[in-house]
Short mmCIF file of C-alpha atoms in Angstrom, two decimals:
data_model
loop_
_atom_site.label_atom_id
_atom_site.label_comp_id
_atom_site.label_asym_id
_atom_site.label_seq_id
_atom_site.Cartn_x
_atom_site.Cartn_y
_atom_site.Cartn_z
CA UNK Q 1 31.18 12.11 -52.94
CA UNK Q 2 31.80 9.26 -55.36
CA UNK Q 3 34.79 6.99 -55.85
CA UNK Q 4 36.67 6.05 -59.02
CA UNK Q 5 39.57 3.64 -58.55
CA UNK Q 6 42.12 2.98 -61.29
CA UNK Q 7 43.96 -0.37 -61.18
CA UNK Q 8 47.56 -0.65 -62.42
CA UNK Q 9 50.80 -2.43 -61.52
CA UNK Q 10 52.35 0.69 -59.95
CA UNK Q 11 51.19 3.87 -58.27
CA UNK Q 12 52.79 5.96 -61.00
CA UNK Q 13 50.95 4.10 -63.75
CA UNK Q 14 47.65 4.25 -61.88
CA UNK Q 15 48.07 7.95 -61.26
CA UNK Q 16 48.80 8.67 -64.94
CA UNK Q 17 45.81 6.58 -66.02
CA UNK Q 18 43.53 8.35 -63.55
CA UNK Q 19 44.45 11.69 -65.08
CA UNK Q 20 43.29 10.46 -68.50
CA UNK Q 21 39.85 9.28 -67.38
CA UNK Q 22 37.03 11.72 -67.99
CA UNK Q 23 34.19 11.06 -65.56
CA UNK Q 24 30.89 12.89 -65.58
CA UNK Q 25 29.79 13.32 -61.98
CA UNK Q 26 26.27 14.23 -60.97
CA UNK Q 27 26.46 17.31 -58.74
CA UNK Q 28 24.84 17.04 -55.32
CA UNK Q 29 22.69 19.62 -53.57
CA UNK Q 30 25.69 21.19 -51.84
CA UNK Q 31 27.85 21.62 -54.97
CA UNK Q 32 27.62 25.41 -54.78
CA UNK Q 33 28.05 25.79 -51.01
CA UNK Q 34 30.80 28.14 -49.77
CA UNK Q 35 32.51 28.67 -46.43
CA UNK Q 36 30.56 31.89 -46.00
CA UNK Q 37 27.31 30.00 -46.60
CA UNK Q 38 28.22 27.61 -43.79
CA UNK Q 39 29.16 30.44 -41.41
CA UNK Q 40 25.99 32.34 -42.36
CA UNK Q 41 23.98 29.24 -41.45
CA UNK Q 42 25.88 29.09 -38.16
CA UNK Q 43 25.00 32.70 -37.36
CA UNK Q 44 21.36 31.93 -38.11
CA UNK Q 45 21.39 28.94 -35.75
CA UNK Q 46 23.14 30.92 -33.00
CA UNK Q 47 20.40 33.52 -33.19
CA UNK Q 48 17.65 30.92 -32.70
CA UNK Q 49 17.57 30.02 -29.00
CA UNK Q 50 15.25 27.08 -29.72
CA UNK Q 51 18.00 25.25 -31.63
CA UNK Q 52 20.39 22.81 -30.03
CA UNK Q 53 21.00 21.27 -26.64
CA UNK Q 54 21.42 23.03 -23.32
CA UNK Q 55 24.53 21.34 -21.97
CA UNK Q 56 24.41 23.50 -18.85
CA UNK Q 57 21.39 25.61 -17.96
CA UNK Q 58 21.72 26.96 -14.42
CA UNK Q 59 18.80 28.72 -12.81
CA UNK Q 60 19.02 32.49 -12.74
CA UNK Q 61 20.95 33.20 -15.97
CA UNK Q 62 18.28 35.40 -17.52
CA UNK Q 63 17.57 37.19 -14.23
CA UNK Q 64 21.28 37.95 -13.74
CA UNK Q 65 21.57 39.49 -17.20
CA UNK Q 66 18.38 41.49 -16.71
CA UNK Q 67 19.67 43.01 -13.46
CA UNK Q 68 23.31 43.39 -14.53
CA UNK Q 69 25.13 46.66 -14.07
CA UNK Q 70 26.89 46.01 -17.41
CA UNK Q 71 27.32 43.22 -19.93
CA UNK Q 72 29.83 42.10 -22.55
CA UNK Q 73 29.05 40.19 -25.74
CA UNK Q 74 31.27 38.96 -28.59
CA UNK Q 75 31.14 36.54 -31.49
CA UNK Q 76 34.00 34.35 -32.72
CA UNK Q 77 34.57 32.22 -35.81
CA UNK Q 78 37.01 29.53 -36.83
CA UNK Q 79 37.54 28.24 -40.36
CA UNK Q 80 37.83 24.74 -41.81
CA UNK Q 81 40.99 22.84 -40.90
CA UNK Q 82 42.43 19.80 -42.70
CA UNK Q 83 44.32 17.04 -40.91
CA UNK Q 84 47.03 16.94 -43.60
CA UNK Q 85 48.79 14.04 -41.88
CA UNK Q 86 52.24 13.21 -43.25
CA UNK Q 87 51.27 9.87 -44.80
CA UNK Q 88 48.39 10.09 -47.32
CA UNK Q 89 45.51 7.67 -46.78
CA UNK Q 90 46.13 4.11 -47.90
CA UNK Q 91 44.81 0.58 -47.45
CA UNK Q 92 45.37 -2.93 -48.74
CA UNK Q 93 42.58 -5.48 -49.21
CA UNK Q 94 42.23 -9.04 -50.50
CA UNK Q 95 40.00 -12.06 -50.01
CA UNK Q 96 41.44 -15.29 -48.63
CA UNK Q 97 40.62 -18.71 -50.02
CA UNK Q 98 38.27 -19.37 -47.11
CA UNK Q 99 36.20 -16.31 -48.10
CA UNK Q 100 37.35 -14.07 -45.26
CA UNK Q 101 38.75 -10.63 -46.03
CA UNK Q 102 42.16 -9.30 -45.05
CA UNK Q 103 42.25 -5.51 -44.64
CA UNK Q 104 45.56 -3.84 -43.80
CA UNK Q 105 45.78 -0.16 -42.86
CA UNK Q 106 46.44 2.36 -40.12
CA UNK Q 107 43.18 2.96 -38.25
CA UNK Q 108 42.21 4.55 -34.94
CA UNK Q 109 38.72 3.11 -34.41
CA UNK Q 110 38.22 -0.31 -35.97
CA UNK Q 111 34.71 -0.98 -34.67
CA UNK Q 112 33.41 2.21 -36.28
CA UNK Q 113 34.11 1.11 -39.86
CA UNK Q 114 33.50 -2.66 -39.60
CA UNK Q 115 29.69 -2.45 -40.08
CA UNK Q 116 30.16 -0.26 -43.16
CA UNK Q 117 32.76 -2.62 -44.61
CA UNK Q 118 30.52 -5.63 -44.03
CA UNK Q 119 27.65 -3.91 -45.80
CA UNK Q 120 29.84 -2.80 -48.70
CA UNK Q 121 31.28 -6.28 -49.23
CA UNK Q 122 27.99 -8.08 -48.60
CA UNK Q 123 29.43 -10.23 -45.86
CA UNK Q 124 29.44 -10.63 -42.07
CA UNK Q 125 31.67 -8.67 -39.72
CA UNK Q 126 33.12 -11.97 -38.49
CA UNK Q 127 34.60 -12.46 -41.98
CA UNK Q 128 36.61 -9.23 -41.77
CA UNK Q 129 40.16 -9.24 -40.43
CA UNK Q 130 41.26 -5.64 -39.97
CA UNK Q 131 45.01 -5.52 -39.40
CA UNK Q 132 46.05 -2.25 -37.80
CA UNK Q 133 49.42 -0.64 -38.51
CA UNK Q 134 51.16 2.51 -37.33
CA UNK Q 135 49.13 5.51 -38.42
CA UNK Q 136 51.66 7.47 -40.42
CA UNK Q 137 50.06 10.46 -38.75
CA UNK Q 138 46.47 10.30 -37.60
CA UNK Q 139 45.45 13.30 -35.51
CA UNK Q 140 41.83 12.10 -35.75
CA UNK Q 141 41.66 11.53 -39.53
CA UNK Q 142 41.98 7.78 -39.17
CA UNK Q 143 39.16 7.52 -36.66
CA UNK Q 144 36.97 7.46 -39.76
CA UNK Q 145 37.98 4.38 -41.77
CA UNK Q 146 36.15 5.38 -44.95
CA UNK Q 147 39.31 5.05 -47.05
CA UNK Q 148 39.32 1.26 -46.52
CA UNK Q 149 36.02 0.85 -48.40
CA UNK Q 150 37.22 1.67 -51.96
CA UNK Q 151 40.25 -0.60 -51.53
CA UNK Q 152 37.96 -3.46 -50.48
CA UNK Q 153 35.45 -2.84 -53.28
CA UNK Q 154 38.24 -2.67 -55.88
CA UNK Q 155 39.57 -6.00 -54.65
CA UNK Q 156 36.10 -7.51 -54.81
CA UNK Q 157 35.71 -6.27 -58.39
CA UNK Q 158 38.93 -8.15 -59.26
CA UNK Q 159 37.70 -11.38 -57.71
CA UNK Q 160 39.38 -10.82 -54.37
CA UNK Q 161 42.88 -10.15 -55.68
CA UNK Q 162 45.14 -7.94 -53.51
CA UNK Q 163 44.66 -4.22 -54.09
CA UNK Q 164 46.80 -1.54 -52.48
CA UNK Q 165 45.04 1.81 -52.66
CA UNK Q 166 47.07 5.00 -52.17
CA UNK Q 167 45.47 8.42 -52.20
CA UNK Q 168 47.11 11.36 -53.90
CA UNK Q 169 47.49 14.33 -51.61
CA UNK Q 170 44.74 16.14 -53.50
CA UNK Q 171 42.25 13.28 -53.05
CA UNK Q 172 43.33 12.90 -49.44
CA UNK Q 173 42.39 16.56 -48.90
CA UNK Q 174 39.09 16.38 -50.79
CA UNK Q 175 37.91 13.36 -48.82
CA UNK Q 176 39.22 14.60 -45.47
CA UNK Q 177 36.95 14.41 -42.45
CA UNK Q 178 38.03 17.93 -41.62
CA UNK Q 179 37.31 20.10 -38.62
CA UNK Q 180 34.23 22.13 -39.35
CA UNK Q 181 34.10 25.90 -39.43
CA UNK Q 182 32.40 27.22 -36.30
CA UNK Q 183 30.42 30.14 -34.91
CA UNK Q 184 30.36 31.07 -31.23
CA UNK Q 185 28.67 33.75 -29.20
CA UNK Q 186 29.59 34.53 -25.61
CA UNK Q 187 27.93 36.84 -23.10
CA UNK Q 188 28.94 37.89 -19.61
CA UNK Q 189 27.11 39.91 -16.98
CA UNK Q 190 28.72 42.06 -14.24
CA UNK Q 191 27.33 43.46 -11.01
CA UNK Q 192 27.94 46.97 -9.68
CA UNK Q 193 31.27 45.94 -8.14
CA UNK Q 194 32.61 44.59 -11.44
CA UNK Q 195 32.19 40.96 -10.39
CA UNK Q 196 31.01 38.40 -12.94
CA UNK Q 197 27.39 37.52 -12.20
CA UNK Q 198 26.44 35.24 -15.13
CA UNK Q 199 27.72 33.81 -18.40
CA UNK Q 200 26.49 32.23 -21.62
CA UNK Q 201 28.37 30.28 -24.31
CA UNK Q 202 26.65 29.29 -27.57
CA UNK Q 203 28.55 27.17 -30.13
CA UNK Q 204 27.56 25.96 -33.61
CA UNK Q 205 29.54 23.69 -35.97
CA UNK Q 206 29.32 20.53 -38.02
CA UNK Q 207 29.07 17.57 -35.65
CA UNK Q 208 31.32 14.56 -36.37
CA UNK Q 209 29.74 12.42 -33.67
CA UNK Q 210 26.26 12.99 -35.12
CA UNK Q 211 27.48 11.95 -38.56
CA UNK Q 212 29.67 8.98 -37.60
CA UNK Q 213 28.84 7.80 -34.05
CA UNK Q 214 25.42 9.09 -32.90
CA UNK Q 215 25.32 6.41 -30.19
CA UNK Q 216 27.98 8.48 -28.35
CA UNK Q 217 25.71 11.50 -27.96
CA UNK Q 218 24.28 12.32 -24.51
CA UNK Q 219 21.21 14.49 -23.94
CA UNK Q 220 21.25 18.01 -22.56
CA UNK Q 221 19.09 19.59 -19.89
CA UNK Q 222 16.36 20.17 -22.49
CA UNK Q 223 16.41 16.47 -23.50
CA UNK Q 224 18.11 17.22 -26.85
CA UNK Q 225 21.08 15.05 -27.88
CA UNK Q 226 24.37 16.80 -28.62
CA UNK Q 227 27.90 16.07 -29.78
CA UNK Q 228 30.03 16.20 -26.61
CA UNK Q 229 33.23 16.54 -28.68
CA UNK Q 230 31.92 19.74 -30.26
CA UNK Q 231 31.23 21.61 -27.03
CA UNK Q 232 33.83 20.32 -24.55
CA UNK Q 233 35.91 23.21 -23.31
CA UNK Q 234 32.91 25.50 -22.93
CA UNK Q 235 32.10 23.63 -19.68
CA UNK Q 236 34.99 25.44 -18.00
CA UNK Q 237 36.17 25.59 -14.38
CA UNK Q 238 35.67 29.32 -13.82
CA UNK Q 239 33.15 30.35 -11.14
CA UNK Q 240 30.95 32.83 -12.99
CA UNK Q 241 27.56 32.58 -11.27
CA UNK Q 242 24.68 31.07 -13.28
CA UNK Q 243 26.07 29.59 -16.47
CA UNK Q 244 24.39 28.50 -19.70
CA UNK Q 245 26.16 26.42 -22.38
CA UNK Q 246 24.32 25.63 -25.62
CA UNK Q 247 25.57 23.39 -28.42
CA UNK Q 248 23.89 23.30 -31.83
CA UNK Q 249 24.75 21.61 -35.09
CA UNK Q 250 25.26 23.27 -38.45
CA UNK Q 251 23.22 21.06 -40.76
CA UNK Q 252 24.60 22.72 -43.89
CA UNK Q 253 28.13 21.79 -42.80
CA UNK Q 254 27.03 18.21 -42.10
CA UNK Q 255 25.49 17.97 -45.58
CA UNK Q 256 28.43 19.54 -47.43
CA UNK Q 257 31.23 17.36 -46.05
CA UNK Q 258 31.77 14.73 -43.40
CA UNK Q 259 32.89 16.60 -40.27
CA UNK Q 260 35.61 14.87 -38.33
CA UNK Q 261 37.53 14.88 -35.09
CA UNK Q 262 40.86 16.70 -35.16
CA UNK Q 263 43.51 16.81 -32.44
CA UNK Q 264 41.97 18.42 -29.32
CA UNK Q 265 38.45 18.20 -30.87
CA UNK Q 266 36.04 20.81 -29.42
CA UNK Q 267 38.49 22.78 -27.24
CA UNK Q 268 40.57 23.47 -30.34
CA UNK Q 269 37.94 26.05 -31.21
CA UNK Q 270 35.75 26.49 -28.11
CA UNK Q 271 38.79 27.58 -26.13
CA UNK Q 272 39.70 30.10 -28.83
CA UNK Q 273 36.42 31.85 -28.10
CA UNK Q 274 36.41 31.31 -24.34
CA UNK Q 275 39.92 32.52 -23.58
CA UNK Q 276 39.73 35.41 -26.04
CA UNK Q 277 36.48 36.47 -24.41
CA UNK Q 278 37.87 36.18 -20.89
CA UNK Q 279 40.68 38.47 -22.01
CA UNK Q 280 38.20 40.96 -23.42
CA UNK Q 281 36.33 40.93 -20.11
CA UNK Q 282 39.53 41.58 -18.17
CA UNK Q 283 40.33 44.61 -20.33
CA UNK Q 284 36.76 45.88 -20.00
CA UNK Q 285 37.19 45.84 -16.24
CA UNK Q 286 40.72 47.24 -16.36
CA UNK Q 287 42.09 44.18 -14.57
CA UNK Q 288 45.27 42.22 -15.27
CA UNK Q 289 44.22 39.21 -17.43
CA UNK Q 290 45.93 36.69 -15.14
CA UNK Q 291 44.53 38.25 -11.97
CA UNK Q 292 41.06 38.24 -13.53
CA UNK Q 293 41.28 34.53 -14.32
CA UNK Q 294 42.61 33.74 -10.86
CA UNK Q 295 39.68 35.56 -9.26
CA UNK Q 296 37.32 33.06 -10.91
CA UNK Q 297 39.38 29.88 -10.37
CA UNK Q 298 38.23 29.49 -6.79
CA UNK Q 299 37.29 25.80 -6.87
CA UNK Q 300 33.77 26.28 -5.55
CA UNK Q 301 30.78 24.00 -6.11
CA UNK Q 302 31.09 21.85 -9.24
CA UNK Q 303 34.54 23.34 -9.81
CA UNK Q 304 35.96 21.73 -6.67
CA UNK Q 305 37.05 18.59 -8.50
CA UNK Q 306 36.79 14.96 -7.49
CA UNK Q 307 38.71 11.71 -7.43
CA UNK Q 308 40.36 10.20 -9.29
CA UNK Q 309 41.17 12.56 -12.17
CA UNK Q 310 40.26 16.10 -11.10
CA UNK Q 311 41.33 16.23 -7.46
CA UNK Q 312 41.86 19.88 -6.51
CA UNK Q 313 39.70 21.17 -9.33
CA UNK Q 314 40.03 24.79 -10.41
CA UNK Q 315 42.70 25.46 -7.79
CA UNK Q 316 45.11 23.36 -9.83
CA UNK Q 317 44.29 25.43 -12.90
CA UNK Q 318 45.05 28.51 -10.83
CA UNK Q 319 48.39 26.96 -9.89
CA UNK Q 320 49.54 26.54 -13.50
CA UNK Q 321 48.52 30.16 -14.16
CA UNK Q 322 50.63 31.40 -11.26
CA UNK Q 323 53.58 29.33 -12.44
CA UNK Q 324 53.37 30.52 -16.05
CA UNK Q 325 53.20 34.10 -14.77
CA UNK Q 326 56.45 33.54 -12.89
CA UNK Q 327 58.30 31.69 -15.67
CA UNK Q 328 57.31 34.16 -18.39
CA UNK Q 329 58.18 37.17 -16.22
CA UNK Q 330 54.68 38.48 -16.92
CA UNK Q 331 54.53 42.23 -16.41
CA UNK Q 332 58.17 42.45 -15.34
CA UNK Q 333 59.84 43.05 -18.69
CA UNK Q 334 59.82 46.17 -20.85
CA UNK Q 335 58.88 44.99 -24.34
CA UNK Q 336 59.91 46.57 -27.66
CA UNK Q 337 57.38 48.53 -29.69
CA UNK Q 338 54.55 46.49 -31.27
CA UNK Q 339 55.52 43.48 -29.15
CA UNK Q 340 53.07 42.02 -26.67
CA UNK Q 341 52.25 39.05 -24.48
CA UNK Q 342 48.99 37.19 -24.06
CA UNK Q 343 47.79 34.47 -21.77
CA UNK Q 344 45.32 31.61 -22.01
CA UNK Q 345 44.53 28.59 -19.88
CA UNK Q 346 42.58 25.39 -20.24
CA UNK Q 347 41.82 22.04 -18.68
CA UNK Q 348 42.50 20.27 -21.97
CA UNK Q 349 39.83 18.18 -23.63
CA UNK Q 350 37.45 16.49 -21.20
CA UNK Q 351 36.19 17.93 -17.94
CA UNK Q 352 36.21 14.52 -16.26
CA UNK Q 353 39.91 14.05 -17.12
CA UNK Q 354 41.43 17.54 -16.96
CA UNK Q 355 45.02 18.40 -17.81
CA UNK Q 356 45.55 21.86 -16.36
CA UNK Q 357 47.49 23.97 -18.84
CA UNK Q 358 48.49 27.63 -19.13
CA UNK Q 359 50.34 29.46 -21.88
CA UNK Q 360 51.92 32.88 -22.34
CA UNK Q 361 52.68 33.84 -25.94
CA UNK Q 362 54.94 36.69 -27.04
CA UNK Q 363 54.43 38.16 -30.50
CA UNK Q 364 55.70 41.02 -32.62
CA UNK Q 365 53.28 42.63 -35.09
CA UNK Q 366 54.29 44.44 -38.29
CA UNK Q 367 51.70 47.23 -38.58
CA UNK Q 368 52.33 47.76 -42.30
CA UNK Q 369 52.08 44.14 -43.51
CA UNK Q 370 49.91 42.72 -40.75
CA UNK Q 371 52.43 39.90 -40.23
CA UNK Q 372 52.45 38.33 -36.76
CA UNK Q 373 55.79 36.88 -35.67
CA UNK Q 374 55.43 34.38 -32.85
CA UNK Q 375 58.58 34.80 -30.78
CA UNK Q 376 58.08 32.63 -27.69
CA UNK Q 377 55.67 30.26 -25.99
CA UNK Q 378 55.87 29.53 -22.28
CA UNK Q 379 53.74 26.58 -21.19
CA UNK Q 380 53.05 25.07 -17.79
CA UNK Q 381 51.16 21.80 -17.44
CA UNK Q 382 49.77 19.81 -14.53
CA UNK Q 383 49.06 16.32 -15.88
CA UNK Q 384 49.32 14.60 -12.54
CA UNK Q 385 52.20 12.17 -12.28
CA UNK Q 386 54.29 12.45 -15.45
CA UNK Q 387 55.49 8.90 -16.08
CA UNK Q 388 57.82 9.74 -18.98
CA UNK Q 389 59.24 13.28 -18.72
CA UNK Q 390 60.81 13.22 -22.20
CA UNK Q 391 57.62 11.86 -23.76
CA UNK Q 392 55.54 14.39 -21.87
CA UNK Q 393 57.69 17.28 -23.06
CA UNK Q 394 57.49 16.03 -26.65
CA UNK Q 395 53.70 15.87 -26.44
CA UNK Q 396 53.41 19.42 -25.10
CA UNK Q 397 55.83 20.82 -27.67
CA UNK Q 398 54.09 19.07 -30.57
CA UNK Q 399 50.63 20.07 -29.39
CA UNK Q 400 51.68 23.70 -28.86
CA UNK Q 401 53.21 23.97 -32.33
CA UNK Q 402 50.09 22.42 -33.85
CA UNK Q 403 48.00 25.04 -32.04
CA UNK Q 404 50.26 27.81 -33.31
CA UNK Q 405 50.08 26.42 -36.83
CA UNK Q 406 46.27 26.45 -36.80
CA UNK Q 407 46.22 29.96 -35.35
CA UNK Q 408 48.62 31.62 -37.78
CA UNK Q 409 49.50 29.44 -40.74
CA UNK Q 410 47.04 26.79 -41.86
CA UNK Q 411 43.35 26.40 -42.60
CA UNK Q 412 41.18 26.28 -45.69
CA UNK Q 413 37.71 27.29 -46.86
CA UNK Q 414 34.92 25.61 -48.78
CA UNK Q 415 34.47 26.77 -52.37
CA UNK Q 416 31.80 25.23 -54.63
CA UNK Q 417 31.21 22.46 -52.14
CA UNK Q 418 34.87 21.39 -51.87
CA UNK Q 419 37.98 22.44 -49.97
CA UNK Q 420 39.95 25.16 -51.75
CA UNK Q 421 43.43 24.02 -50.72
CA UNK Q 422 44.49 20.49 -51.59
CA UNK Q 423 48.29 20.50 -51.44
CA UNK Q 424 51.21 22.24 -49.77
CA UNK Q 425 51.41 24.90 -52.45
CA UNK Q 426 48.50 26.70 -50.79
CA UNK Q 427 47.81 24.77 -47.57
CA UNK Q 428 50.67 26.03 -45.45
CA UNK Q 429 51.25 24.45 -42.02
CA UNK Q 430 53.96 25.96 -39.85
CA UNK Q 431 57.44 25.69 -41.36
CA UNK Q 432 60.62 25.18 -39.35
CA UNK Q 433 61.54 28.85 -39.79
CA UNK Q 434 58.35 29.82 -37.93
CA UNK Q 435 58.98 27.71 -34.81
CA UNK Q 436 59.24 30.00 -31.75
CA UNK Q 437 61.34 29.63 -28.65
CA UNK Q 438 59.64 27.09 -26.37
CA UNK Q 439 59.75 27.07 -22.58
CA UNK Q 440 57.96 24.02 -21.17
CA UNK Q 441 57.48 23.14 -17.51
CA UNK Q 442 55.45 20.64 -15.50
CA UNK Q 443 53.95 20.88 -12.05
CA UNK Q 444 55.51 18.22 -9.84
CA UNK Q 445 52.55 16.08 -8.85
CA UNK Q 446 51.66 12.63 -7.57
CA UNK Q 447 48.01 12.84 -8.65
CA UNK Q 448 46.49 10.45 -11.19
CA UNK Q 449 48.22 10.68 -14.60
CA UNK Q 450 46.02 12.16 -17.33
CA UNK Q 451 46.35 13.00 -21.04
CA UNK Q 452 49.11 15.06 -22.65
CA UNK Q 453 48.56 14.80 -26.40
CA UNK Q 454 46.05 17.59 -26.85
CA UNK Q 455 45.74 20.21 -24.05
CA UNK Q 456 48.55 22.49 -25.26
CA UNK Q 457 46.87 22.67 -28.68
CA UNK Q 458 43.94 24.53 -27.14
CA UNK Q 459 45.73 27.37 -25.31
CA UNK Q 460 48.18 28.64 -27.92
CA UNK Q 461 45.66 30.20 -30.35
CA UNK Q 462 43.91 32.45 -27.83
CA UNK Q 463 47.23 33.32 -26.15
CA UNK Q 464 48.48 34.55 -29.54
CA UNK Q 465 45.28 36.51 -30.19
CA UNK Q 466 45.49 38.11 -26.77
CA UNK Q 467 49.17 38.93 -27.32
CA UNK Q 468 48.33 40.72 -30.59
CA UNK Q 469 45.87 42.90 -28.69
CA UNK Q 470 48.52 43.63 -26.07
CA UNK Q 471 51.03 44.53 -28.79
CA UNK Q 472 48.98 46.82 -31.02
CA UNK Q 473 45.44 47.03 -29.63
CA UNK Q 474 43.92 44.97 -32.46
CA UNK Q 475 41.33 42.43 -31.30
CA UNK Q 476 41.09 39.33 -33.52
CA UNK Q 477 38.00 37.13 -33.26
CA UNK Q 478 38.69 34.76 -36.14
CA UNK Q 479 41.24 32.03 -36.79
CA UNK Q 480 43.39 31.45 -38.68
CA UNK Q 481 44.72 34.96 -38.13
CA UNK Q 482 45.57 36.37 -41.56
CA UNK Q 483 47.52 39.54 -42.33
CA UNK Q 484 44.54 41.31 -43.88
CA UNK Q 485 42.49 40.65 -40.73
CA UNK Q 486 45.23 42.16 -38.56
CA UNK Q 487 45.39 45.28 -40.75
CA UNK Q 488 41.60 45.60 -40.71
CA UNK Q 489 41.55 45.29 -36.91
CA UNK Q 490 44.26 47.94 -36.65
CA UNK Q 491 42.16 50.33 -38.71
CA UNK Q 492 39.11 49.57 -36.59
#
């Protein structure tokens, strides 16, 4: 994308002037790309086993599937998600008399943008003073400091005079480093006794780390580099026998927009597929979804955990599941018609710093309109020692509501190479009227404190999807969950 910056003595004047300028842009190669094109490319990549990195590739996966008594396979998709932080992007830049540059903005990763700024301004990094302010909402958008560049270049064009650049909401949306749409395919094998004997998880999306920080990418078992923040969550703590996890990039997504990190990164969509699939497996076997999960959270082998952050391993994930079952009165309440409950669990974002989390969602589905009313969320978290109980509760509540918003209310698609929804008229995050009853609890623990800002984001979506199935028998494999999709699933 290109930049055009209008200079004026007020934002209002600059905004009016910008609307009068007629610029002829040269269309790029991706100007006609749609969301469906990106997802079609993802399906193509998923079907090509030679693509991507093998994050885990245990011996015996293929043999277990070949000798399985039965198997289960499902595909899941998630759509593009904008950050839509409260404060639109902004930055201030000017050059001091000594030639150094002053750059003032909210930014989450200063070192990432400094080389780009130095190149843009034709100077050395040592001449850049990046002053960091409160984010005004970040959620991952301000990890990428691209918005500082046009402010700096505008100042340079004016001889170093101070320039304060403020994005309109529409431009903020168009230049967002949004969460890429994704495709995932999961497979599970069962022996004659109904025990899980092997599993595969394949995930394809645009890779932010490849685009912005390739030096952060490790190599998989097949010596291919991968974006760890686009597959985390698939490396779960369930004991499932031989396990294969493959991560591949969607090059069409990478070319169409700049993929970015968004609160909870990979598990925000990998856990949607994983925990929906685990639920499908439980129903295939005719087993209670919580009991099925507990049967695999045995803490064996690599799932035993280790000091300092994951002491206790999968057994601590089992503990939050047992507690959420008790608090939510799982299976002990007679629910009204078309009302159901669903469960999901996670270890949060990174396997080496797990925050054990479990959620039970209760929903009511209107069969005629397809509307899903989220009535209640019960969440239990083991984050080790919780230093600030009020702060911890606030983090879990905020993360859970963000997860619910992405599952039921917000999301966009690519049309003609750009995002379709650029303001709150059509991009519709959760409103206050949609906030459900929240029941939040923590496991009393003296283990090492770990993160709390993101884990609850990852469990709410699949818990809602699983609750919809419990309520009306409609299985949803795509988020956000729209009314038409619910009605189509009911017909199916």
